[in-house]
Amino acid sequence: MTQPKIAFIGAGSVVFTQGLLADLFAFPELKNAHIALHDIDAERLATAEAAARYIARELDADARVTAHADRRESLAGADFVINIVQIGMGESTRTDFDIPARYGVRQTIGDTLGVGGIFRALRTFPFLKQLGEDITELCPDAWLLNYTNPMAMNIQYLTEATGLTKVVGLCHSVYWTMHDLAKLVDVPFEEITHRAAGVNHQAWVLRFEHQGKDLYPRLDELIAKDEQLRRRVRVDMYRRLGYYPTETSEHSSEYVPWYLHHDSEIDRLRLPIGAYVGIVDENVAEYEHTRDALAAGEALTVEGTMEYAPQVIHSMVTGTPRTIYGNVPNRGLIDNLPAHGVVEVPCLVDATGVQPTRAGSLPPQLAALNRTYLSMNDLVVRAAVENEPRHIRHAAMTDPATAATLTVDQIWRLCDDMVRAHADRLQPSLRATLADG
């Protein structure tokens, strides 16, 4: 791979694309890469191309940058495919929040489980099927590095519906959790030893040490002294379950039935209902600022983001071994979770690819929560793979936060409303409404 070709699918997510490119071009061996950008939005694609050329100049990279409205052109001969697509963009995200809210269902992020996660997956699956078919035809040896949520559902669907095997889901939650925990206990991040395992956005810190000494007791002391720390969902879960969750409190609150249904818990734990809608607006504003700055010839901030995809690519291109956290089919990696589910575990990456590490069994209280998560995921994938619209409702019935809020009849009516709203983006077999029939 003297000049690896890296296809960015959904490159119009310009701010995220910028961070990935800054990370890529920070490696001398990747400065000459062929960056093939694809997006269906012409303006966003042009902005992504201009940003990529700007970053290449700033970092003295001799990269070849090409922009493609045709996805297949961007994929032809690619060595790596980075998927950062969001089907439906902000319009669909608002629907994912507005309709459930009318039923009394509260969501904070809505991109992993719950009603928002279910329908984000279902409108993404048709695109993933096409992408998988294109990769099989045009770049069969390429690694697909997926960032698109809902991570675990998308990886399971890709594996079952397309047959792709060189697929890994990448998420920064474990890295940033450990970075922040190290800061909290006042130990340099580079000096801590840590190990986590579970599922995406609901993995668990199983080991947290400094020079062979367990750091959990120090964390316990800090929590005991700080009332504000105790007013966070992930800290509350840690105190009750014994292991720290690897995703934010906003995310974590949605995957269990204990918090969002109760006004008192929302107040106690300071949960921002509908937070992701605001994040969407901020992302749009940040994109517009980047677009306008490039058009005016103004300087952009070029900063690395420590994302995994550039590290994975560098390791495979150069043979440099690294450990990352990846989302992959379980297949015996975690003994007490379903084999067909997608789990998040440490993975060795080198010239041979991504090699997941077996984690053994999780503590039973953690596995119980992860199994519920994976059961809901499986029902969503089964709905699409088996063309069974009833499984959409079964998935919502299984989701902890939704089931804690609504009756079964209300869940089916909510799913009907969501199907109607997203119908044009769902595969035809899943567009049926079932509550009254």
Coordinates of C-alpha atoms in Angstrom, one line a residue:
M1 CA 0.0 0.0 0.0
T2 CA 2.3 2.7 -1.2
Q3 CA -0.6 5.2 -1.6
P4 CA -3.6 3.8 0.3
K5 CA -7.0 4.9 -1.0
I6 CA -9.4 6.0 1.8
A7 CA -13.0 6.5 0.8
F8 CA -15.0 8.8 3.1
I9 CA -18.7 8.0 2.7
G10 CA -20.8 10.8 4.1
A11 CA -17.9 13.2 3.9
G12 CA -20.4 16.1 4.1
S13 CA -20.2 15.6 7.9
V14 CA -17.5 18.2 7.4
V15 CA -16.4 18.8 11.0
F16 CA -15.9 15.1 11.7
T17 CA -14.2 14.6 8.3
Q18 CA -11.8 17.5 9.2
G19 CA -10.8 15.8 12.5
L20 CA -10.2 12.5 10.8
L21 CA -8.0 14.1 8.1
A22 CA -6.0 16.0 10.6
D23 CA -5.3 12.7 12.4
L24 CA -4.5 10.9 9.1
F25 CA -2.1 13.5 7.8
A26 CA -0.3 13.6 11.2
F27 CA 1.2 10.3 10.2
P28 CA 4.1 10.7 7.8
E29 CA 3.3 7.4 6.1
L30 CA -0.2 8.6 5.3
K31 CA 0.5 12.1 3.9
N32 CA 0.4 10.8 0.4
A33 CA -2.9 8.9 0.7
H34 CA -5.6 9.2 -1.9
I35 CA -8.6 10.7 -0.1
A36 CA -11.8 10.0 -2.0
L37 CA -14.7 12.0 -0.7
H38 CA -18.4 11.2 -1.3
D39 CA -21.6 12.8 -0.3
I40 CA -25.0 13.2 -2.0
D41 CA -25.2 16.9 -0.9
A42 CA -23.3 18.8 -3.6
E43 CA -22.6 21.9 -1.3
R44 CA -21.4 19.8 1.6
L45 CA -19.2 17.7 -0.7
A46 CA -17.6 20.8 -2.1
T47 CA -17.0 22.1 1.4
A48 CA -15.5 18.8 2.5
E49 CA -13.2 18.9 -0.6
A50 CA -12.1 22.5 0.1
A51 CA -11.5 21.6 3.8
A52 CA -9.5 18.5 2.9
R53 CA -7.2 20.5 0.5
Y54 CA -6.7 23.2 3.2
I55 CA -5.8 20.6 5.9
A56 CA -3.4 18.9 3.5
R57 CA -1.6 22.2 2.8
E58 CA -1.5 23.1 6.5
L59 CA 0.0 19.7 7.4
D60 CA 2.4 19.5 4.4
A61 CA 0.6 16.4 3.1
D62 CA 1.1 15.4 -0.5
A63 CA -2.4 13.8 -0.6
R64 CA -4.5 13.2 -3.6
V65 CA -8.0 14.6 -2.9
T66 CA -10.9 13.7 -5.1
A67 CA -14.6 14.4 -4.7
H68 CA -17.4 12.2 -6.0
A69 CA -21.1 12.6 -6.2
D70 CA -21.2 9.0 -7.4
R71 CA -20.5 6.7 -4.4
R72 CA -19.2 3.9 -6.6
E73 CA -16.5 6.1 -8.1
S74 CA -15.3 6.9 -4.6
L75 CA -15.2 3.2 -3.6
A76 CA -13.5 1.8 -6.7
G77 CA -10.2 0.3 -5.6
A78 CA -10.4 1.6 -2.1
D79 CA -8.3 0.1 0.7
F80 CA -10.3 1.6 3.5
V81 CA -13.9 2.8 3.6
I82 CA -14.9 5.2 6.5
N83 CA -18.7 5.4 6.9
I84 CA -20.0 8.5 8.6
V85 CA -23.4 8.7 6.9
Q86 CA -26.4 10.0 8.7
I87 CA -29.6 9.1 6.8
G88 CA -32.2 11.7 7.0
M89 CA -29.9 14.2 8.8
G90 CA -31.5 16.7 11.2
E91 CA -35.1 16.4 9.8
S92 CA -35.3 12.7 10.7
T93 CA -33.6 13.3 14.0
R94 CA -36.3 15.8 15.0
T95 CA -38.9 13.3 14.0
D96 CA -37.2 10.7 16.2
F97 CA -37.7 13.0 19.2
D98 CA -41.0 14.8 18.4
I99 CA -43.3 11.9 17.8
P100 CA -42.2 9.8 20.9
A101 CA -42.4 13.0 23.0
R102 CA -46.1 13.3 22.1
Y103 CA -46.5 9.9 23.7
G104 CA -44.6 10.8 26.8
V105 CA -41.4 9.0 25.8
R106 CA -38.3 11.0 26.9
Q107 CA -35.0 10.7 25.1
T108 CA -31.7 12.5 25.4
I109 CA -29.6 11.3 22.5
G110 CA -31.8 8.8 20.7
D111 CA -29.2 7.2 18.5
T112 CA -28.5 3.8 20.0
L113 CA -31.5 2.2 21.6
G114 CA -35.1 3.3 22.2
V115 CA -37.5 4.5 19.5
G116 CA -34.9 6.9 18.1
G117 CA -32.3 4.1 17.8
I118 CA -34.8 1.7 16.2
F119 CA -35.8 4.0 13.4
R120 CA -32.3 5.5 12.9
A121 CA -31.2 1.9 12.2
L122 CA -34.2 1.0 10.0
R123 CA -33.6 4.0 7.7
T124 CA -29.9 3.3 7.6
F125 CA -30.1 -0.4 6.7
P126 CA -31.2 0.0 3.1
F127 CA -28.1 2.2 2.5
L128 CA -25.8 -0.2 4.3
K129 CA -27.0 -3.0 2.1
Q130 CA -26.2 -1.0 -1.0
L131 CA -22.8 0.0 0.5
G132 CA -22.0 -3.6 1.3
E133 CA -22.9 -4.7 -2.2
D134 CA -20.7 -2.0 -3.7
I135 CA -17.7 -2.8 -1.5
T136 CA -18.1 -6.5 -2.5
E137 CA -17.9 -5.6 -6.2
L138 CA -15.6 -2.6 -6.3
C139 CA -13.1 -3.1 -3.3
P140 CA -13.6 -6.5 -1.8
D141 CA -10.4 -6.4 0.2
A142 CA -11.2 -3.1 1.8
W143 CA -11.8 -2.7 5.5
L144 CA -15.1 -0.9 6.4
L145 CA -14.6 1.4 9.4
N146 CA -18.0 2.3 10.6
Y147 CA -18.8 5.4 12.7
T148 CA -22.5 5.6 12.0
N149 CA -24.9 4.9 14.8
P150 CA -26.7 2.9 16.1
M151 CA -23.3 1.1 16.1
A152 CA -24.1 -2.4 17.3
M153 CA -27.3 -2.7 15.2
N154 CA -25.5 -1.5 12.0
I155 CA -22.5 -3.9 12.5
Q156 CA -24.9 -6.8 13.1
Y157 CA -26.9 -5.9 10.0
L158 CA -23.8 -5.5 7.8
T159 CA -22.5 -8.9 8.9
E160 CA -25.8 -10.7 8.4
A161 CA -27.2 -8.9 5.3
T162 CA -24.1 -8.2 3.2
G163 CA -21.7 -11.0 4.2
L164 CA -18.9 -8.5 4.7
T165 CA -16.2 -9.8 7.1
K166 CA -13.7 -6.9 7.2
V167 CA -15.9 -4.6 9.3
V168 CA -15.3 -2.9 12.6
G169 CA -17.3 -0.3 14.4
L170 CA -15.3 2.5 16.0
C171 CA -16.4 4.7 18.9
H172 CA -14.5 7.0 21.1
S173 CA -16.5 6.4 24.3
V174 CA -14.0 4.0 26.0
Y175 CA -11.0 6.3 25.2
W176 CA -12.6 9.5 26.5
T177 CA -14.1 7.7 29.6
M178 CA -10.7 6.5 30.6
H179 CA -9.1 9.9 29.8
D180 CA -11.6 11.7 32.0
L181 CA -11.4 9.1 34.8
A182 CA -7.6 9.5 34.8
K183 CA -8.0 13.2 35.1
L184 CA -10.5 12.8 37.9
V185 CA -8.3 10.7 40.0
D186 CA -5.3 12.9 39.1
V187 CA -3.2 10.2 37.4
P188 CA -1.6 10.8 34.0
F189 CA -3.6 9.0 31.3
E190 CA -0.5 7.4 29.9
E191 CA 0.2 5.8 33.3
I192 CA -3.1 4.0 33.9
T193 CA -3.8 0.4 33.0
H194 CA -7.4 -0.2 31.9
R195 CA -9.6 -2.8 30.4
A196 CA -13.3 -2.5 29.3
A197 CA -15.8 -4.8 27.6
G198 CA -19.5 -4.9 26.9
V199 CA -21.6 -3.4 24.1
N200 CA -21.3 0.0 22.4
H201 CA -22.3 2.9 24.7
Q202 CA -22.9 0.3 27.5
A203 CA -19.5 -1.2 28.1
W204 CA -17.9 -1.4 31.5
V205 CA -14.5 -0.5 33.0
L206 CA -13.4 -3.9 34.4
R207 CA -9.9 -2.8 35.3
F208 CA -8.7 0.6 36.3
E209 CA -5.2 0.7 37.8
H210 CA -2.0 2.7 38.3
Q211 CA 1.3 0.8 38.8
G212 CA -0.6 -2.3 39.8
K213 CA -2.9 -0.5 42.3
D214 CA -6.6 -0.5 41.9
L215 CA -7.9 3.1 41.3
Y216 CA -11.5 2.4 42.0
P217 CA -11.1 3.0 45.8
R218 CA -9.7 6.5 45.0
L219 CA -12.7 7.1 42.7
D220 CA -15.0 6.0 45.5
E221 CA -13.5 8.5 47.9
L222 CA -14.0 11.3 45.4
I223 CA -17.6 10.4 44.8
A224 CA -18.3 10.2 48.5
K225 CA -17.0 13.7 49.0
D226 CA -18.7 15.3 46.0
E227 CA -22.4 15.6 45.9
Q228 CA -22.3 16.9 42.3
L229 CA -20.5 13.8 41.1
R230 CA -23.3 11.7 42.7
R231 CA -25.8 13.7 40.6
R232 CA -24.8 11.9 37.4
V233 CA -26.4 8.8 35.9
R234 CA -23.2 7.0 35.2
V235 CA -21.9 7.5 38.7
D236 CA -25.3 6.4 40.1
M237 CA -25.0 3.2 38.0
Y238 CA -21.4 2.7 39.0
R239 CA -22.3 2.9 42.7
R240 CA -25.1 0.3 42.3
L241 CA -23.5 -2.1 39.8
G242 CA -19.8 -1.9 40.9
Y243 CA -18.3 -1.0 37.5
Y244 CA -18.1 2.3 35.7
P245 CA -20.0 2.6 32.4
T246 CA -18.1 3.9 29.4
E247 CA -20.6 6.3 28.0
T248 CA -22.0 9.6 29.2
S249 CA -24.9 10.0 31.6
E250 CA -27.1 11.3 28.8
H251 CA -26.5 8.2 26.8
S252 CA -26.6 5.8 29.7
S253 CA -29.9 7.0 31.0
E254 CA -31.7 5.8 27.8
Y255 CA -30.6 2.2 28.0
V256 CA -32.2 1.3 31.4
P257 CA -35.8 1.8 32.8
W258 CA -34.8 3.6 36.0
Y259 CA -34.4 7.3 35.2
L260 CA -36.2 9.0 32.3
H261 CA -39.7 7.9 33.4
H262 CA -39.4 9.7 36.7
D263 CA -39.5 13.5 37.1
S264 CA -37.6 13.3 40.4
E265 CA -34.7 11.3 38.8
I266 CA -34.5 13.7 35.9
D267 CA -34.1 16.6 38.4
R268 CA -31.8 14.7 40.7
L269 CA -29.5 13.6 37.9
R270 CA -29.8 16.7 35.8
L271 CA -30.8 14.9 32.6
P272 CA -31.2 17.1 29.5
I273 CA -34.2 15.8 27.7
G274 CA -33.9 16.2 23.9
A275 CA -30.3 17.2 24.2
Y276 CA -29.3 15.8 20.8
V277 CA -31.7 18.1 18.9
G278 CA -29.6 21.0 20.2
I279 CA -26.4 19.2 19.2
V280 CA -27.7 18.8 15.7
D281 CA -28.3 22.6 15.5
E282 CA -24.8 23.2 16.8
N283 CA -23.3 20.8 14.2
V284 CA -25.2 22.7 11.4
A285 CA -23.9 26.0 12.7
E286 CA -20.3 24.7 12.9
Y287 CA -20.6 23.4 9.3
E288 CA -21.9 26.7 8.0
H289 CA -19.0 28.5 9.8
T290 CA -16.5 26.2 8.1
R291 CA -18.2 26.6 4.7
D292 CA -18.2 30.4 5.0
A293 CA -14.6 30.6 6.3
L294 CA -13.3 28.5 3.4
A295 CA -15.3 30.6 0.8
A296 CA -13.8 33.8 2.4
G297 CA -10.3 32.5 2.4
E298 CA -10.1 32.6 6.2
A299 CA -8.0 30.3 8.3
L300 CA -9.4 27.1 9.8
T301 CA -8.4 25.5 13.0
V302 CA -6.6 22.2 12.2
E303 CA -6.7 19.9 15.2
G304 CA -6.4 16.2 15.6
T305 CA -9.2 14.3 17.4
M306 CA -7.4 11.0 18.5
E307 CA -10.1 9.0 16.6
Y308 CA -9.5 5.3 16.0
A309 CA -9.9 5.2 12.2
P310 CA -6.6 6.9 11.4
Q311 CA -4.8 4.8 13.9
V312 CA -6.3 1.6 12.4
I313 CA -5.3 2.6 8.9
H314 CA -1.8 3.5 10.1
S315 CA -1.4 0.2 11.8
M316 CA -2.5 -1.8 8.8
V317 CA -0.4 0.2 6.4
T318 CA 2.8 0.2 8.4
G319 CA 2.4 -2.9 10.6
T320 CA 2.6 -0.8 13.8
P321 CA 0.7 -2.8 16.5
R322 CA -1.9 -0.9 18.5
T323 CA -4.8 -1.8 20.8
I324 CA -8.1 0.0 20.1
Y325 CA -11.7 -0.7 21.2
G326 CA -13.7 -2.1 18.4
N327 CA -17.3 -3.3 17.8
V328 CA -17.4 -6.7 16.3
P329 CA -19.6 -9.8 16.2
N330 CA -19.3 -11.6 19.6
R331 CA -18.7 -15.2 18.5
G332 CA -17.3 -16.3 21.8
L333 CA -15.5 -13.0 22.8
I334 CA -17.8 -12.5 25.8
D335 CA -19.1 -15.8 27.1
N336 CA -22.3 -14.7 28.7
L337 CA -23.6 -12.6 25.9
P338 CA -25.3 -13.9 22.7
A339 CA -22.9 -15.1 20.0
H340 CA -24.8 -13.2 17.2
G341 CA -24.6 -9.9 19.1
V342 CA -22.1 -7.2 18.5
V343 CA -19.8 -6.5 21.4
E344 CA -17.2 -3.8 22.2
V345 CA -13.8 -5.3 23.2
P346 CA -10.1 -4.5 23.0
C347 CA -8.7 -5.3 19.5
L348 CA -5.1 -5.7 18.4
V349 CA -4.6 -3.9 15.0
D350 CA -1.5 -4.5 12.8
A351 CA -0.8 -5.4 9.2
T352 CA -3.0 -8.5 9.4
G353 CA -6.1 -6.5 10.3
V354 CA -8.3 -6.2 13.4
Q355 CA -8.0 -9.1 15.9
P356 CA -10.5 -8.9 18.8
T357 CA -9.5 -10.0 22.3
R358 CA -11.5 -12.6 24.2
A359 CA -12.9 -11.0 27.3
G360 CA -14.4 -14.1 29.1
S361 CA -17.5 -13.6 31.2
L362 CA -18.8 -10.3 32.4
P363 CA -20.1 -9.9 36.0
P364 CA -23.7 -11.2 35.9
Q365 CA -25.3 -7.8 36.7
L366 CA -23.5 -6.2 33.7
A367 CA -24.3 -9.1 31.4
A368 CA -28.0 -8.9 32.3
L369 CA -28.2 -5.3 31.1
N370 CA -26.1 -6.0 27.9
R371 CA -28.3 -9.0 27.1
T372 CA -31.4 -6.8 27.1
Y373 CA -29.6 -4.3 24.9
L374 CA -28.6 -7.0 22.4
S375 CA -32.1 -8.6 22.4
M376 CA -33.6 -5.3 21.3
N377 CA -30.9 -5.0 18.6
D378 CA -31.5 -8.4 17.3
L379 CA -35.2 -7.8 16.9
V380 CA -34.5 -4.7 14.8
V381 CA -32.1 -6.6 12.6
R382 CA -34.6 -9.5 12.4
A383 CA -37.3 -7.1 11.2
A384 CA -35.1 -6.0 8.3
V385 CA -33.5 -9.3 7.4
E386 CA -36.8 -11.3 7.7
N387 CA -39.1 -8.5 6.3
E388 CA -41.2 -8.7 9.5
P389 CA -42.7 -5.4 10.6
R390 CA -44.0 -6.9 13.8
H391 CA -40.5 -7.2 15.1
I392 CA -40.2 -3.4 15.0
R393 CA -42.9 -3.4 17.7
H394 CA -41.3 -6.3 19.5
A395 CA -38.1 -4.3 19.7
A396 CA -39.8 -1.3 21.1
M397 CA -41.6 -3.5 23.7
T398 CA -38.2 -4.9 24.7
D399 CA -36.5 -1.5 25.0
P400 CA -36.2 -0.7 28.8
A401 CA -37.0 3.0 28.6
T402 CA -39.9 2.7 26.3
A403 CA -41.5 -0.2 28.1
A404 CA -41.2 1.7 31.4
T405 CA -43.3 4.5 30.0
L406 CA -46.0 3.1 27.7
T407 CA -48.6 0.4 27.5
V408 CA -48.2 -2.2 24.8
D409 CA -51.0 -0.6 22.8
Q410 CA -49.4 2.8 23.0
I411 CA -46.1 1.3 21.8
W412 CA -47.7 -0.2 18.7
R413 CA -49.4 3.1 17.9
L414 CA -46.2 5.0 18.4
C415 CA -44.4 2.6 16.0
D416 CA -47.2 3.1 13.5
D417 CA -46.7 6.9 13.6
M418 CA -43.0 6.5 13.3
V419 CA -43.4 4.2 10.3
R420 CA -45.6 6.7 8.6
A421 CA -43.2 9.5 9.2
H422 CA -40.1 7.6 8.0
A423 CA -41.8 5.5 5.3
D424 CA -39.9 6.8 2.3
R425 CA -36.6 5.8 3.9
L426 CA -37.7 2.3 5.1
Q427 CA -37.5 -0.8 3.0
P428 CA -41.0 -1.4 1.5
S429 CA -41.7 -4.6 3.6
L430 CA -41.5 -2.6 6.8
R431 CA -43.9 0.2 6.0
A432 CA -47.1 -1.5 7.3
T433 CA -49.1 0.0 10.1
L434 CA -50.3 -2.7 12.5
A435 CA -52.0 -1.1 15.6
D436 CA -55.5 -1.3 14.2
G437 CA -55.1 -4.4 12.0

